[in-house]
PDB file of C-alpha atoms in Angstrom:
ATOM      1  CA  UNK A1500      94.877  90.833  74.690  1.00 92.00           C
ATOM      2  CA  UNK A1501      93.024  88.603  76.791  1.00 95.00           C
ATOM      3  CA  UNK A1502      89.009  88.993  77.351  1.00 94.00           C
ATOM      4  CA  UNK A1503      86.370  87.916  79.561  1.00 95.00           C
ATOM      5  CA  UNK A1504      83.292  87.110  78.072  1.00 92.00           C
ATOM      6  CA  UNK A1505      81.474  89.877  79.253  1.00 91.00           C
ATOM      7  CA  UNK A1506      82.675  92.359  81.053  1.00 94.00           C
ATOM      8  CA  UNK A1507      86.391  93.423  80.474  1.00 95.00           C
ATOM      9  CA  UNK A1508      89.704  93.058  78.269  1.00 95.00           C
ATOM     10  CA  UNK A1509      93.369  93.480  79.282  1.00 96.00           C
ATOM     11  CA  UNK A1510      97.100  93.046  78.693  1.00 96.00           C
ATOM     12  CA  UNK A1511      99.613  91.277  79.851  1.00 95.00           C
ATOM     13  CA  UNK A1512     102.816  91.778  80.889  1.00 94.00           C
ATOM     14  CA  UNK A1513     105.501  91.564  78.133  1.00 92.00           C
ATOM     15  CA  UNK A1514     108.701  89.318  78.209  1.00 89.00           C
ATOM     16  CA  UNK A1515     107.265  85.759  79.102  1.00 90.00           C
ATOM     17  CA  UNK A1516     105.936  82.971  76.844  1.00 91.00           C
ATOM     18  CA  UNK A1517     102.152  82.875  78.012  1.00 94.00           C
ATOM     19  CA  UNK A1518      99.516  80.185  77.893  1.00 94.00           C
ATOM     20  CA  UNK A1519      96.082  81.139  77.067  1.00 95.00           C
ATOM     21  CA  UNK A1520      93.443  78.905  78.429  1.00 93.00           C
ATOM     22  CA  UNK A1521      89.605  79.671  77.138  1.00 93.00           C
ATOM     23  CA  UNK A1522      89.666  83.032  76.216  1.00 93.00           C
ATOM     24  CA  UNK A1523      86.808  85.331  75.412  1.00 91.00           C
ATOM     25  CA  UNK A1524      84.995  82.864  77.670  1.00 91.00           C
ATOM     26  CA  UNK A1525      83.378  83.222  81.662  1.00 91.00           C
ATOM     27  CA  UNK A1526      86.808  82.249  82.925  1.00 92.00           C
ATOM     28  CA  UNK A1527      90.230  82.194  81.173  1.00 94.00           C
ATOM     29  CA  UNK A1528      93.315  80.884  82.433  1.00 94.00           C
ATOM     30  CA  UNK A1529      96.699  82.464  81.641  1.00 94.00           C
ATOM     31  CA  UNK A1530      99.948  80.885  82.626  1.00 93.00           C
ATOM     32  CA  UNK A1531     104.115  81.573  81.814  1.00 91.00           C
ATOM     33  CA  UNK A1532     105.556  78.893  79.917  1.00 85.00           C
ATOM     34  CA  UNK A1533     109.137  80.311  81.353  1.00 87.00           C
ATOM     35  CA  UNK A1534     110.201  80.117  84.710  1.00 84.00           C
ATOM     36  CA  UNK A1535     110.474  83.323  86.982  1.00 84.00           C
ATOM     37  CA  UNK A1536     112.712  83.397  89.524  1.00 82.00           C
ATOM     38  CA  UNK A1537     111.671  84.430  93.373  1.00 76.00           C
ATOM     39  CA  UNK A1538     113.720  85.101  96.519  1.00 70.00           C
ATOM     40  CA  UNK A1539     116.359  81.952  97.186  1.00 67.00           C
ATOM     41  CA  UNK A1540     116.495  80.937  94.220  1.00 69.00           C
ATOM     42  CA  UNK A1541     112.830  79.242  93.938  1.00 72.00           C
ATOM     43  CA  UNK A1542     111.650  79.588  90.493  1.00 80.00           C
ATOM     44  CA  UNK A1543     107.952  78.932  89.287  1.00 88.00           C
ATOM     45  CA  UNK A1544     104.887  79.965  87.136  1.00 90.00           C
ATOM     46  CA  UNK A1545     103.037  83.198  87.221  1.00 92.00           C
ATOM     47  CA  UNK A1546      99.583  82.303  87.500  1.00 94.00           C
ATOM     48  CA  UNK A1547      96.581  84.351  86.603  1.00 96.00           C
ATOM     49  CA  UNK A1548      92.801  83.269  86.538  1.00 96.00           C
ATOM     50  CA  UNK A1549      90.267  86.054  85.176  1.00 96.00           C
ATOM     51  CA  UNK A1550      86.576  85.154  85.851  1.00 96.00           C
ATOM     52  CA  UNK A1551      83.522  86.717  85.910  1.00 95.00           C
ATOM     53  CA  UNK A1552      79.907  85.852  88.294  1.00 92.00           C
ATOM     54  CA  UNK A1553      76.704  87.050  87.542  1.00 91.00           C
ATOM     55  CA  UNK A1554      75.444  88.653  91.613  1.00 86.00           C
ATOM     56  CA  UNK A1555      71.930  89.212  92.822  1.00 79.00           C
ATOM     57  CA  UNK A1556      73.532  91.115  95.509  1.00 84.00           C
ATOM     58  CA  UNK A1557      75.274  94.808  95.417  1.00 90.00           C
ATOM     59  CA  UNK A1558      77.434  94.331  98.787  1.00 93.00           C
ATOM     60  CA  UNK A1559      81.115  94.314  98.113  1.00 94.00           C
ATOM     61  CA  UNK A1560      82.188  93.881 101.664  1.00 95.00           C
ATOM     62  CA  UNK A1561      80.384  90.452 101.866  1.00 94.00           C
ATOM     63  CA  UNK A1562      81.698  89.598  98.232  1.00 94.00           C
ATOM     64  CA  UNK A1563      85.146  89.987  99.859  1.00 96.00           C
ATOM     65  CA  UNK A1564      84.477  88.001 102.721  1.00 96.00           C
ATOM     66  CA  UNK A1565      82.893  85.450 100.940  1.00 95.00           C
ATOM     67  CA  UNK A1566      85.643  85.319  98.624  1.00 96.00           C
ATOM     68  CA  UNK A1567      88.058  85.363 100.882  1.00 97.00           C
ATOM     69  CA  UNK A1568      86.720  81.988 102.916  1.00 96.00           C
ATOM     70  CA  UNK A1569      86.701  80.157  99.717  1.00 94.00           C
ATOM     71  CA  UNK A1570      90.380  81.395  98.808  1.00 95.00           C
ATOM     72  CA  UNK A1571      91.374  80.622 102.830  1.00 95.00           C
ATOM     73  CA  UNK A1572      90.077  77.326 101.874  1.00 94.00           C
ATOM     74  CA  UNK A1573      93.245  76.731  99.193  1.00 90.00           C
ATOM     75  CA  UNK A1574      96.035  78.720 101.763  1.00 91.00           C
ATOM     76  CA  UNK A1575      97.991  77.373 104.635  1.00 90.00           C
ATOM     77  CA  UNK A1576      98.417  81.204 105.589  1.00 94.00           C
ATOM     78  CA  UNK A1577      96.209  83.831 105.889  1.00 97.00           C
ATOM     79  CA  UNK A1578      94.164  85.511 103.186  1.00 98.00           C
ATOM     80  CA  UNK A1579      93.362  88.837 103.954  1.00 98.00           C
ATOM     81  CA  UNK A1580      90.971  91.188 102.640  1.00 98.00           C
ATOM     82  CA  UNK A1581      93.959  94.419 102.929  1.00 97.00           C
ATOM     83  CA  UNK A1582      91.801  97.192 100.685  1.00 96.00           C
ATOM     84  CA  UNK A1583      89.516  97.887  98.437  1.00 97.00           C
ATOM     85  CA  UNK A1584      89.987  99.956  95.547  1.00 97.00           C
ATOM     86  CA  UNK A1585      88.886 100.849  91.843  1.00 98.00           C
ATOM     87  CA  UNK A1586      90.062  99.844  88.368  1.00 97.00           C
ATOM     88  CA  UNK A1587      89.034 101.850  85.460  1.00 96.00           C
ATOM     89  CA  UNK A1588      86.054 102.999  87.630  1.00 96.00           C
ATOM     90  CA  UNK A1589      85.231  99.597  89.029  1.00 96.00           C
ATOM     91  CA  UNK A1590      85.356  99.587  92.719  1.00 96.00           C
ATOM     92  CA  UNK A1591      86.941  96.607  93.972  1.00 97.00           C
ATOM     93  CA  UNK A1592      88.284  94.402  96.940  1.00 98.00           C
ATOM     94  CA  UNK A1593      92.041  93.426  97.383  1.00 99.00           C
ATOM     95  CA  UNK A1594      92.796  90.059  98.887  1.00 98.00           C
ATOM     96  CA  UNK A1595      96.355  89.094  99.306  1.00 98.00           C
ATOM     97  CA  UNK A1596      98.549  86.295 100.972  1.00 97.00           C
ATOM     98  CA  UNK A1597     101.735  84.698 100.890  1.00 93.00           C
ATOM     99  CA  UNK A1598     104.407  81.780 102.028  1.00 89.00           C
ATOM    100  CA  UNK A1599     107.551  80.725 101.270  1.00 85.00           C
ATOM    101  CA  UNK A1600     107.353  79.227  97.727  1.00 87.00           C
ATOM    102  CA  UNK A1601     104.266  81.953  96.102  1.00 91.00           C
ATOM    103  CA  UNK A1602     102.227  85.452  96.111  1.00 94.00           C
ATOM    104  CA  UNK A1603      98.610  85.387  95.845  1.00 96.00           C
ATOM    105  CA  UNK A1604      96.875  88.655  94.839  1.00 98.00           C
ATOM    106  CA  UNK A1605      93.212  89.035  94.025  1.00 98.00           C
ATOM    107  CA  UNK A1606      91.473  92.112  92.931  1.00 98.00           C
ATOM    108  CA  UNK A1607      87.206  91.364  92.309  1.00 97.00           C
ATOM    109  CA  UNK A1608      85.053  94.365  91.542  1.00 96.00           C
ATOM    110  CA  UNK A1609      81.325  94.798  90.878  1.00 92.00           C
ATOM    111  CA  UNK A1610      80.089  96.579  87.258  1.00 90.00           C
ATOM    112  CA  UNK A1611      76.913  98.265  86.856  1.00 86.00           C
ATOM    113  CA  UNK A1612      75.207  95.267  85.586  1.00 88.00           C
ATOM    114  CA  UNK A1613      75.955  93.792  88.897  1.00 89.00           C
ATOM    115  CA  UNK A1614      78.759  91.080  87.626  1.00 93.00           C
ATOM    116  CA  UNK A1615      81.819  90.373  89.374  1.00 95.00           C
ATOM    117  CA  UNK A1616      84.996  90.283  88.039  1.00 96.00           C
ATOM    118  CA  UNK A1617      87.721  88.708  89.878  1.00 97.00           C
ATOM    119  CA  UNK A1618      91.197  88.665  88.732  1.00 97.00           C
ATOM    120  CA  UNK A1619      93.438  86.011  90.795  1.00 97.00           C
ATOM    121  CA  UNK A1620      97.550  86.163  90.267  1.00 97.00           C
ATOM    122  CA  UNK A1621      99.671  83.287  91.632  1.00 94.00           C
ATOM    123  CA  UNK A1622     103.470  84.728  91.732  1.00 93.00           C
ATOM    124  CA  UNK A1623     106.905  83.168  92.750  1.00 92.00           C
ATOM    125  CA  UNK A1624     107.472  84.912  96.603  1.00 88.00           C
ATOM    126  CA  UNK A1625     109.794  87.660  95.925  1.00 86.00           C
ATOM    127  CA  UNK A1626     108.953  88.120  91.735  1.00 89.00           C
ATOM    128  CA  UNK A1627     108.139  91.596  92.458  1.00 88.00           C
ATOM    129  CA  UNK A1628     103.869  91.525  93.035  1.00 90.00           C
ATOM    130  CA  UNK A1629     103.507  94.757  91.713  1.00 92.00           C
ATOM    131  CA  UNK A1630     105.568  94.079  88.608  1.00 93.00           C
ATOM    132  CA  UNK A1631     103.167  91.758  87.485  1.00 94.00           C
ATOM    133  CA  UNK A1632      99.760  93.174  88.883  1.00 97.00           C
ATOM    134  CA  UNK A1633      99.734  96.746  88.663  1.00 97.00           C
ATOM    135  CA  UNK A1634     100.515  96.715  85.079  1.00 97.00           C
ATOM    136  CA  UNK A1635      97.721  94.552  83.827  1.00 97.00           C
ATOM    137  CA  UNK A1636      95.125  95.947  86.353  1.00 98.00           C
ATOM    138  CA  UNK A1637      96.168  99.572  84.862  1.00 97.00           C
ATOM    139  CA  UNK A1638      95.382  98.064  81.413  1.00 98.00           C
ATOM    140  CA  UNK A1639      91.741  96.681  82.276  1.00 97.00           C
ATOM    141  CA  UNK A1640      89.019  97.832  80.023  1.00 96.00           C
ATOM    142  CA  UNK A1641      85.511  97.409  80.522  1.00 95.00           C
ATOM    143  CA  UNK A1642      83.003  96.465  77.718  1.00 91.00           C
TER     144      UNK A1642
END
């Protein structure tokens, strides 16, 4: 179980060796020790940074844009805000891109005490996104 200082808890997905970096704290970092294979035989880490940011303001739509800038910032292709939608009741903004060597997947949503939580996965291009990110989103439980 990894947790967030103060907003959430969730699982990860079973089968790799994972790294936990800071947890229970404002942001935790969680990496595979194994290797995961992609498309042409490119093999990597999963990545996954949870963090969470105190707001004064209660508009998602500029959260997303704003987040995605500073994410554009780190990507040779485009980052694209592609949906929004809501975790455990927590509604949220989607920003995805990709190249040839990795995924990038970020879900952020705003809780009633106006703090943002942003989950950020890093996966090997062709690892099968949803593999990896739909099961720990689905296991995301706010405090």
């Amino acid at each position: 179980m990894v947790t967030i200082r103060q907003t959430a808890t969730f699982r990860l997905v079973a089968g790799p060796k994972w790294y936990i970096y800071d947890n229970n704290s404002t942001t935790v970092i969680v990496k595979t020790l194994d290797l995961i294979k992609g498309t042409k035989g490119i093999e990597g880490f999963i990545g996954l940074e949870a963090s969470e940011f105190p707001q004064i303001s209660s508009d998602l739509t500029v959260m997303a844009q704003t987040a995605r800038n500073l994410e554009q910032r780190r990507w040779k292709s485009p980052v694209r805000i592609t949906e929004y939608r809501t975790i455990a009741g927590v509604k949220g903004f989607v920003l995805q891109s990709s190249d040839s060597e990795k995924q990038f997947y970020e879900w952020g949503g705003l809780d009633a005490n106006n703090v943002l939580t942003v989950l950020a996965f890093k996966i090997p291009t062709g690892a099968g996104l949803d593999k990896w990110v739909e099961p720990t989103l689905a296991s995301i439980e706010w405090k």
